[in-house]
PDB file of C-alpha atoms in Angstrom:
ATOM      1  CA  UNK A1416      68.069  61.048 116.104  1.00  0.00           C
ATOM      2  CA  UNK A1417      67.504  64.350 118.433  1.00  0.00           C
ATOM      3  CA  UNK A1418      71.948  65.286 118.727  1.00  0.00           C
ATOM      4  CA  UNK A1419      71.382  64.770 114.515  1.00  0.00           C
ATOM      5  CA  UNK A1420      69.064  66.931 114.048  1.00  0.00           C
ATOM      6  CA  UNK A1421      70.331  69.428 116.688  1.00  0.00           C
ATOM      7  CA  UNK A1422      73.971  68.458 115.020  1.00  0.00           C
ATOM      8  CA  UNK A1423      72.752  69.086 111.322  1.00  0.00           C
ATOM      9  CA  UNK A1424      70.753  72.499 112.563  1.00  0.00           C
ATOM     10  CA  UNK A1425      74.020  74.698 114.156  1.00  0.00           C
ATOM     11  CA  UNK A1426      76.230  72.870 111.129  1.00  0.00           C
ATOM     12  CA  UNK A1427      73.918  74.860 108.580  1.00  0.00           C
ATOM     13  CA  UNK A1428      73.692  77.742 110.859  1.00  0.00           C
ATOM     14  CA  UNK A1429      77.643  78.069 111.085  1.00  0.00           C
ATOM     15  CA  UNK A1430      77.507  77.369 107.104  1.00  0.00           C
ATOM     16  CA  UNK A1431      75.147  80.070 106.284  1.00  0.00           C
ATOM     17  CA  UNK A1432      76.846  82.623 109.320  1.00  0.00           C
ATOM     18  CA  UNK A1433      79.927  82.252 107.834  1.00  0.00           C
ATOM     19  CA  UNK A1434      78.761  82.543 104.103  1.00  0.00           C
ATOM     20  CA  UNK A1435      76.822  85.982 105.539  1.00  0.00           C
ATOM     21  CA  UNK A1436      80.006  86.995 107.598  1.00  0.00           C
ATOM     22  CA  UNK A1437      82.166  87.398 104.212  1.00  0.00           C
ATOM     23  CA  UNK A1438      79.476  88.988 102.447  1.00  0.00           C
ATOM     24  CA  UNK A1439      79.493  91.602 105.182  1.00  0.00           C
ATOM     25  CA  UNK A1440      82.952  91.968 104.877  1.00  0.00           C
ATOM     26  CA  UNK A1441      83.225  92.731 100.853  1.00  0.00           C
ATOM     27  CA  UNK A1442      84.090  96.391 100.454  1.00  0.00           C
ATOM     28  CA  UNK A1443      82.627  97.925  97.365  1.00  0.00           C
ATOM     29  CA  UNK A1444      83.590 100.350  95.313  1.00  0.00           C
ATOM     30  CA  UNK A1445      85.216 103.983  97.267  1.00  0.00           C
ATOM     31  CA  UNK A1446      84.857 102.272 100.462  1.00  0.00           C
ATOM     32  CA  UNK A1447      87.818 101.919 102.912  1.00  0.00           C
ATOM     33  CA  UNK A1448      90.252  98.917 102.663  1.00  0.00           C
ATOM     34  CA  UNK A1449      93.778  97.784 103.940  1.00  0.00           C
ATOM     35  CA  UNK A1450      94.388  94.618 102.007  1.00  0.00           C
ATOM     36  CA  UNK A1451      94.121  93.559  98.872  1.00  0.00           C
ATOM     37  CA  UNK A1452      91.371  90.839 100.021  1.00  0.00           C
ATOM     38  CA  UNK A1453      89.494  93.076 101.695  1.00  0.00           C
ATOM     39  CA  UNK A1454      87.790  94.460  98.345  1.00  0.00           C
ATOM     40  CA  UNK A1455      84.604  92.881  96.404  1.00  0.00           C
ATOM     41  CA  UNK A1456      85.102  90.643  93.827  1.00  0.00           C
ATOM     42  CA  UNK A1457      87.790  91.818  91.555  1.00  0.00           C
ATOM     43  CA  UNK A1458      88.163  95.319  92.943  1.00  0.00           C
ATOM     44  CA  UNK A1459      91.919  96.086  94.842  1.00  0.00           C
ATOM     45  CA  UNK A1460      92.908  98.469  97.217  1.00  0.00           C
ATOM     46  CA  UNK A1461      94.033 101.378  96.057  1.00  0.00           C
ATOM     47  CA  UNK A1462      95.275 104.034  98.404  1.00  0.00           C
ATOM     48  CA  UNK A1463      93.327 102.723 101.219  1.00  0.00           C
ATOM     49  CA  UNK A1464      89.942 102.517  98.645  1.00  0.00           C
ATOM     50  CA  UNK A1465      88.199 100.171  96.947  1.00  0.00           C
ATOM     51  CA  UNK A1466      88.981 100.256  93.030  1.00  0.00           C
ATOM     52  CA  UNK A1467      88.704  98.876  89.653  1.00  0.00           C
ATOM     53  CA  UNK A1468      92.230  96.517  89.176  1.00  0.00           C
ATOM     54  CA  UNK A1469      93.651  98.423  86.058  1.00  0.00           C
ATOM     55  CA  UNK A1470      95.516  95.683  85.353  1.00  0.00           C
ATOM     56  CA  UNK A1471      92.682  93.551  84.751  1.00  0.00           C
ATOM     57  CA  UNK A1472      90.572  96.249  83.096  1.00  0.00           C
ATOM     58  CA  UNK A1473      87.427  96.443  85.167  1.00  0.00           C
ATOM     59  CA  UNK A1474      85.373  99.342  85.247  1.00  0.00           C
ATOM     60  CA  UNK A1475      82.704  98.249  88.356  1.00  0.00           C
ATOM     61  CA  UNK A1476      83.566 101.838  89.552  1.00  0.00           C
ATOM     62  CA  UNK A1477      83.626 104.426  87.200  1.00  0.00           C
ATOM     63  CA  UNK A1478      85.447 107.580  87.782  1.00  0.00           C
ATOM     64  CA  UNK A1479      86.356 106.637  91.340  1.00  0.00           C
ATOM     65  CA  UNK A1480      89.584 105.590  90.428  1.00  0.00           C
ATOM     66  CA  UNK A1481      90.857 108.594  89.690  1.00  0.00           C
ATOM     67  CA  UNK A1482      92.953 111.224  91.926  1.00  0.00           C
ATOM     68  CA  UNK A1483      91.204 114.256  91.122  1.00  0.00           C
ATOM     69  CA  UNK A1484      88.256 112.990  89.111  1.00  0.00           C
ATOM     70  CA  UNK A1485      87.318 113.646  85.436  1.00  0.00           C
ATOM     71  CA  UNK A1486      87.778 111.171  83.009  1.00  0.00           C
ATOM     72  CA  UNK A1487      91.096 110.177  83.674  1.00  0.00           C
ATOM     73  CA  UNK A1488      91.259 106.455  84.412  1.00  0.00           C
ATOM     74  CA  UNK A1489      94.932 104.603  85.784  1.00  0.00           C
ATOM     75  CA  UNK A1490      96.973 103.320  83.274  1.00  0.00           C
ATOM     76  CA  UNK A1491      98.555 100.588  85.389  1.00  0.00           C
ATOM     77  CA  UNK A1492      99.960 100.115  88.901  1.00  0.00           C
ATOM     78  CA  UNK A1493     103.043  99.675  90.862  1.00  0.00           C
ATOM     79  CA  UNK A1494     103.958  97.945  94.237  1.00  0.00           C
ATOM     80  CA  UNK A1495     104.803 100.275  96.579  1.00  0.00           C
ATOM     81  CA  UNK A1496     106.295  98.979 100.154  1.00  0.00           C
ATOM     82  CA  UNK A1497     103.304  96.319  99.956  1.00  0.00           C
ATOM     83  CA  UNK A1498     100.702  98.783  98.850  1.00  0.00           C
ATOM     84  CA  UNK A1499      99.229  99.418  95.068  1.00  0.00           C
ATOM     85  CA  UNK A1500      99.912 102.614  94.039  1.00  0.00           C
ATOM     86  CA  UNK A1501      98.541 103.909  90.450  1.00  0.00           C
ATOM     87  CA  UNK A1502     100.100 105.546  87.266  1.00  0.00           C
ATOM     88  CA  UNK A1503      98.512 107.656  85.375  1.00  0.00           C
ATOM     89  CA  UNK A1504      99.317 109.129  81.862  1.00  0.00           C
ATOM     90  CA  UNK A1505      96.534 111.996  82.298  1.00  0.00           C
ATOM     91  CA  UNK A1506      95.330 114.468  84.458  1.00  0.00           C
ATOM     92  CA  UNK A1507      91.882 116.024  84.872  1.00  0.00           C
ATOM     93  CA  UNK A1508      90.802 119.188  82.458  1.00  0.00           C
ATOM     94  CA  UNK A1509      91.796 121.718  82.790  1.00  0.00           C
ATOM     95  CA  UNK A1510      89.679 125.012  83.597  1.00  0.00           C
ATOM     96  CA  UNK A1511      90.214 128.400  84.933  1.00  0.00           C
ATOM     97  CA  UNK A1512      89.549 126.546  88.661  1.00  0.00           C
ATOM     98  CA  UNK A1513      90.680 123.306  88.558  1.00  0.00           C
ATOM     99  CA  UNK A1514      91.007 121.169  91.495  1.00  0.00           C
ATOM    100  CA  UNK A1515      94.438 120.278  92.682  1.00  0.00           C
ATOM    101  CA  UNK A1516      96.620 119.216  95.862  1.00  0.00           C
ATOM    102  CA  UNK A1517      99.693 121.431  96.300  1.00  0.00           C
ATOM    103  CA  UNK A1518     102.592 119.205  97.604  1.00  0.00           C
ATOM    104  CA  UNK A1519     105.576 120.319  98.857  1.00  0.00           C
ATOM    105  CA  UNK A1520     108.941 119.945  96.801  1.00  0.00           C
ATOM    106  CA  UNK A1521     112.882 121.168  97.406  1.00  0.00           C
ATOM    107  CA  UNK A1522     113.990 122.081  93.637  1.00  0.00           C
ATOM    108  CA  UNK A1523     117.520 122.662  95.156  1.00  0.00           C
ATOM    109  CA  UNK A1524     120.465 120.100  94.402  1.00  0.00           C
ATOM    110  CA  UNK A1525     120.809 117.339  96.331  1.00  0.00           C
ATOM    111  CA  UNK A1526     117.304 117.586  98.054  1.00  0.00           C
ATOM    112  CA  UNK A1527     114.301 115.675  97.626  1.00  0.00           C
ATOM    113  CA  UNK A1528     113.596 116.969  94.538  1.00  0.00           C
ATOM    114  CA  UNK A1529     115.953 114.137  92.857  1.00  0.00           C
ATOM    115  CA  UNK A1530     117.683 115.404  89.597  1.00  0.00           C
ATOM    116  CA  UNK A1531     117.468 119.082  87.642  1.00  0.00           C
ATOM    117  CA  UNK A1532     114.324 120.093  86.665  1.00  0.00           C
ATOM    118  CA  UNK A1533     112.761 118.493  83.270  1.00  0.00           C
ATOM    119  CA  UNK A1534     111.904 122.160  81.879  1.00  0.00           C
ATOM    120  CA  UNK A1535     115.703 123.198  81.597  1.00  0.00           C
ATOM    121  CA  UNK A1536     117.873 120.733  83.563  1.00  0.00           C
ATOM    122  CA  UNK A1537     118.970 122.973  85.975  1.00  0.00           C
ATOM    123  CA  UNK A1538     118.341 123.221  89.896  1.00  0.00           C
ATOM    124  CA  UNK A1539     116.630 126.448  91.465  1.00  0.00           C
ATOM    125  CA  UNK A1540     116.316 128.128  94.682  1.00  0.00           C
ATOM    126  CA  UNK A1541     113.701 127.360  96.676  1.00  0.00           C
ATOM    127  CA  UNK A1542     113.091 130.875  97.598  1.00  0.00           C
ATOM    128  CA  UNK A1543     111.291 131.122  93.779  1.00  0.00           C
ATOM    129  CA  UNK A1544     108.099 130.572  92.728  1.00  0.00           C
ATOM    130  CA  UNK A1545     108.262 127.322  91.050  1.00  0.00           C
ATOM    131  CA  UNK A1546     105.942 124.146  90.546  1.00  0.00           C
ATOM    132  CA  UNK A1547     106.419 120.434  89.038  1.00  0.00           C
ATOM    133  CA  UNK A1548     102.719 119.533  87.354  1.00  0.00           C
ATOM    134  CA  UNK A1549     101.539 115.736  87.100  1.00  0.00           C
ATOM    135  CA  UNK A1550     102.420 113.837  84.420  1.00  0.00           C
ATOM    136  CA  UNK A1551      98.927 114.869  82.234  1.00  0.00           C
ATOM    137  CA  UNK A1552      99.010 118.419  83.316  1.00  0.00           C
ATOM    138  CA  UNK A1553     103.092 118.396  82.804  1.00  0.00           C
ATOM    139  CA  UNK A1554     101.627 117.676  78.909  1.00  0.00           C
ATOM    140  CA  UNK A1555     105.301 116.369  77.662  1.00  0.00           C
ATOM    141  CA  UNK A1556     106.691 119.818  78.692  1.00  0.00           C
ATOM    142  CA  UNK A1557     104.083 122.109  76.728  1.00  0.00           C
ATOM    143  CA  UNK A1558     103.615 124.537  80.055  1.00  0.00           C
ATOM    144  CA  UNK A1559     107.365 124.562  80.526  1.00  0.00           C
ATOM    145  CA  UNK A1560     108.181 127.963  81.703  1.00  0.00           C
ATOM    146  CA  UNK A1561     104.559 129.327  81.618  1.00  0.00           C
ATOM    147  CA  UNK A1562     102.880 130.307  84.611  1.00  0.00           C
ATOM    148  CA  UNK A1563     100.270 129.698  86.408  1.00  0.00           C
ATOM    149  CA  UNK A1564      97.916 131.131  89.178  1.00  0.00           C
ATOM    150  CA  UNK A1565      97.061 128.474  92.355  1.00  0.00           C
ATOM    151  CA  UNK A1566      94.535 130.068  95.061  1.00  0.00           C
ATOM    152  CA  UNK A1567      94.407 128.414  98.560  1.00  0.00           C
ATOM    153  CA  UNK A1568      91.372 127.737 100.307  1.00  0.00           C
ATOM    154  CA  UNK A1569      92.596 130.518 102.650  1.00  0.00           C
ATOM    155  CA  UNK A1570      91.593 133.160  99.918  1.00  0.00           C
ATOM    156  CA  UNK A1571      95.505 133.592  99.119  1.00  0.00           C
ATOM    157  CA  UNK A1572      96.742 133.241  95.519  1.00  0.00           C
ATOM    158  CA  UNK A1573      99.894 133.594  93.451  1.00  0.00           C
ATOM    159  CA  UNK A1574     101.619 132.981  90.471  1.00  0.00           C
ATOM    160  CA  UNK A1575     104.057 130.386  89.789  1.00  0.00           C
ATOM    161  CA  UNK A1576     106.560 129.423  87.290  1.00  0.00           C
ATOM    162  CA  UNK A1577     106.239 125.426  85.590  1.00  0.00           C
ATOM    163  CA  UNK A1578     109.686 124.201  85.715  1.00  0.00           C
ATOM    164  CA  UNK A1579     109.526 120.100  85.898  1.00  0.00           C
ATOM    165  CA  UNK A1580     106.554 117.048  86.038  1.00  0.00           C
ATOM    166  CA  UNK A1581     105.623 115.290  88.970  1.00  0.00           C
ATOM    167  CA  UNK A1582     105.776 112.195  87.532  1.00  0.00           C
ATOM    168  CA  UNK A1583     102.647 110.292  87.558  1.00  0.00           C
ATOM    169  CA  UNK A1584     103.959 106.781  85.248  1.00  0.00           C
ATOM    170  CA  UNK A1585     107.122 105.699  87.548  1.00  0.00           C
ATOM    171  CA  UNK A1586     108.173 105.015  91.285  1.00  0.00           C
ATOM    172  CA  UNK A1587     108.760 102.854  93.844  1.00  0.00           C
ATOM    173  CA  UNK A1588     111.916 101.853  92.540  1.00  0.00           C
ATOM    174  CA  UNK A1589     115.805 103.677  93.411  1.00  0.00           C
ATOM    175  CA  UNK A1590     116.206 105.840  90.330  1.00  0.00           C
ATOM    176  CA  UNK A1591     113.022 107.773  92.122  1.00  0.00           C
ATOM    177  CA  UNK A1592     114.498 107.553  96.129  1.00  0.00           C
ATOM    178  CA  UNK A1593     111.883 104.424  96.192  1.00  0.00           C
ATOM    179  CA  UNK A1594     108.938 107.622  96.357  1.00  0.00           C
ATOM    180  CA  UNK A1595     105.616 106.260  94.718  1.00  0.00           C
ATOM    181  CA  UNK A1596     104.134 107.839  91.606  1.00  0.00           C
ATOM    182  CA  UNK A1597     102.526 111.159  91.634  1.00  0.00           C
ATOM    183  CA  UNK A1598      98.513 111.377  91.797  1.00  0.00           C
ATOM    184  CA  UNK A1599      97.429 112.250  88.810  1.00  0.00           C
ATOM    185  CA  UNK A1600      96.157 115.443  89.792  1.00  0.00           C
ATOM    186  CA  UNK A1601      99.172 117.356  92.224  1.00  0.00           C
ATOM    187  CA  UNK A1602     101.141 120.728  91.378  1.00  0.00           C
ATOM    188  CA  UNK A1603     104.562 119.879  93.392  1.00  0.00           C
ATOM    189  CA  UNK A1604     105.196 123.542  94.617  1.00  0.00           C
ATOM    190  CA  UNK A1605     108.532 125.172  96.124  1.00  0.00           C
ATOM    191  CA  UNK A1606     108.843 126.732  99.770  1.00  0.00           C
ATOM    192  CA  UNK A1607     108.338 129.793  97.820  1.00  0.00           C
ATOM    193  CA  UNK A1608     104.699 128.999  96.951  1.00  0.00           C
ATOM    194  CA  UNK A1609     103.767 127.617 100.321  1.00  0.00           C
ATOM    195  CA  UNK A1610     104.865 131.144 101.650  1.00  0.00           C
ATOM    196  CA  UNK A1611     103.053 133.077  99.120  1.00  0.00           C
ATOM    197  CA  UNK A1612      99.682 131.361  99.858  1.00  0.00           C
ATOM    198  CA  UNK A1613     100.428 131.641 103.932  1.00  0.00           C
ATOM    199  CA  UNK A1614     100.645 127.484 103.881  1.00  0.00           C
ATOM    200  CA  UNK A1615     101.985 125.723 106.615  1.00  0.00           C
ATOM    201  CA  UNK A1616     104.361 123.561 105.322  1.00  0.00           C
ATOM    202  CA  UNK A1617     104.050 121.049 107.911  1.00  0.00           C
ATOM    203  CA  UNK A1618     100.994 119.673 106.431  1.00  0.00           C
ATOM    204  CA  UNK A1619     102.730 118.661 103.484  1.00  0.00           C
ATOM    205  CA  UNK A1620      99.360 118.817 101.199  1.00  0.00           C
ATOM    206  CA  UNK A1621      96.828 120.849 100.829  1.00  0.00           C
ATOM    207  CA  UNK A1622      93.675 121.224  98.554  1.00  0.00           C
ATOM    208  CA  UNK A1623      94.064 124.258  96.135  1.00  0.00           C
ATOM    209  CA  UNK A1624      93.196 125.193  92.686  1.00  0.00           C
ATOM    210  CA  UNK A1625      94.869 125.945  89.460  1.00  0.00           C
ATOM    211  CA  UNK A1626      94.687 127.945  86.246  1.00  0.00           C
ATOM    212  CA  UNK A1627      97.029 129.213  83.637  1.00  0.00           C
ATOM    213  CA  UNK A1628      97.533 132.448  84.215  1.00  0.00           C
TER     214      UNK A1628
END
């Protein structure tokens, strides 16, 4: 009757331990993840974070699953070597300092860069001034050929030309080089830029911000 007891006491301890154990382990919403299990309840990973699935439509975590904040929610989500990665079909407002990463981009044929530029189909040298905006900043080509002013966090700023999107809707597949959708809040700028602000280019991305000039 004593190994029963004893027996039936570490059983419900193991039960409960475990039950505690996974409860532990739930990541909520913004907090750091590698697997898609790792998240509470119906939140994914997404970019290493914990997220609303915008393919099921949840909203547990509003505004966090943005890029660069605002109201700009994802639109869907693609598979990306065995990560989700979002799309977006917006951007955060724009104002005359609006957050932004800078990413680094060859506009020159046969680089990176992929195909002419969506502004007027033609490659450029690198040497120029030139940016690609996310899809919702991009705006269907309405900022083609304006430009606009980026300032680094180094005090440096300069003017640059819009020339193409970054786009934020497709990836991961060959058409794009297998290169995941653009964040939904990047301005994709040429060697040109990097030099103007005094960037190192090694870091690839940088936090800056934007305005029409």
């Amino acid at each position: 009757m004593g190994n029963f007891i004893l027996f039936s006491f570490f059983t419900s301890f193991t039960v409960i331990n475990v039950f505690l154990s996974s409860l532990a382990t739930a990541v909520p919403c913004g907090g750091s993840c590698k697997t898609l299990n790792d998240c509470d309840g119906q939140l994914i990973c997404i970019n290493g974070k914990c997220n609303d699935d915008p393919e099921v439509g949840t909203h547990f975590c509003p505004g966090s699953a943005t890029s660069g904040g605002g109201s700009c929610l994802p639109s869907g989500s693609l598979r990306c070597n065995g990560q989700t990665k979002p799309t977006y079909t917006c951007s955060p407002p724009v104002n005359g300092s609006t957050p932004a990463t800078l990413t680094l981009n060859d506009f020159s044929a046969g680089e990176d860069g992929g195909s002419q530029s969506e502004c007027d189909q033609n490659y450029h040298s690198n040497s120029e001034r030139l940016v690609a905006l996310s899809t919702g900043w991009y705006s269907d080509g309405a900022r083609c050929g304006r430009m606009i002013r980026i300032t680094a966090s180094n005090g440096r700023s300069t003017t640059a030309k819009v020339v193409g999107e970054c786009d934020s809707r497709h990836g991961c597949d060959a058409a794009r080089a297998f290169e995941p959708p653009c964040d939904n809040n990047v301005v994709d700028g040429s060697d040109g830029v990097w030099k103007a602000l005094g960037l190192n280019e090694d870091l690839g991305r940088v936090q800056v911000t934007w305005s029409m000039a």
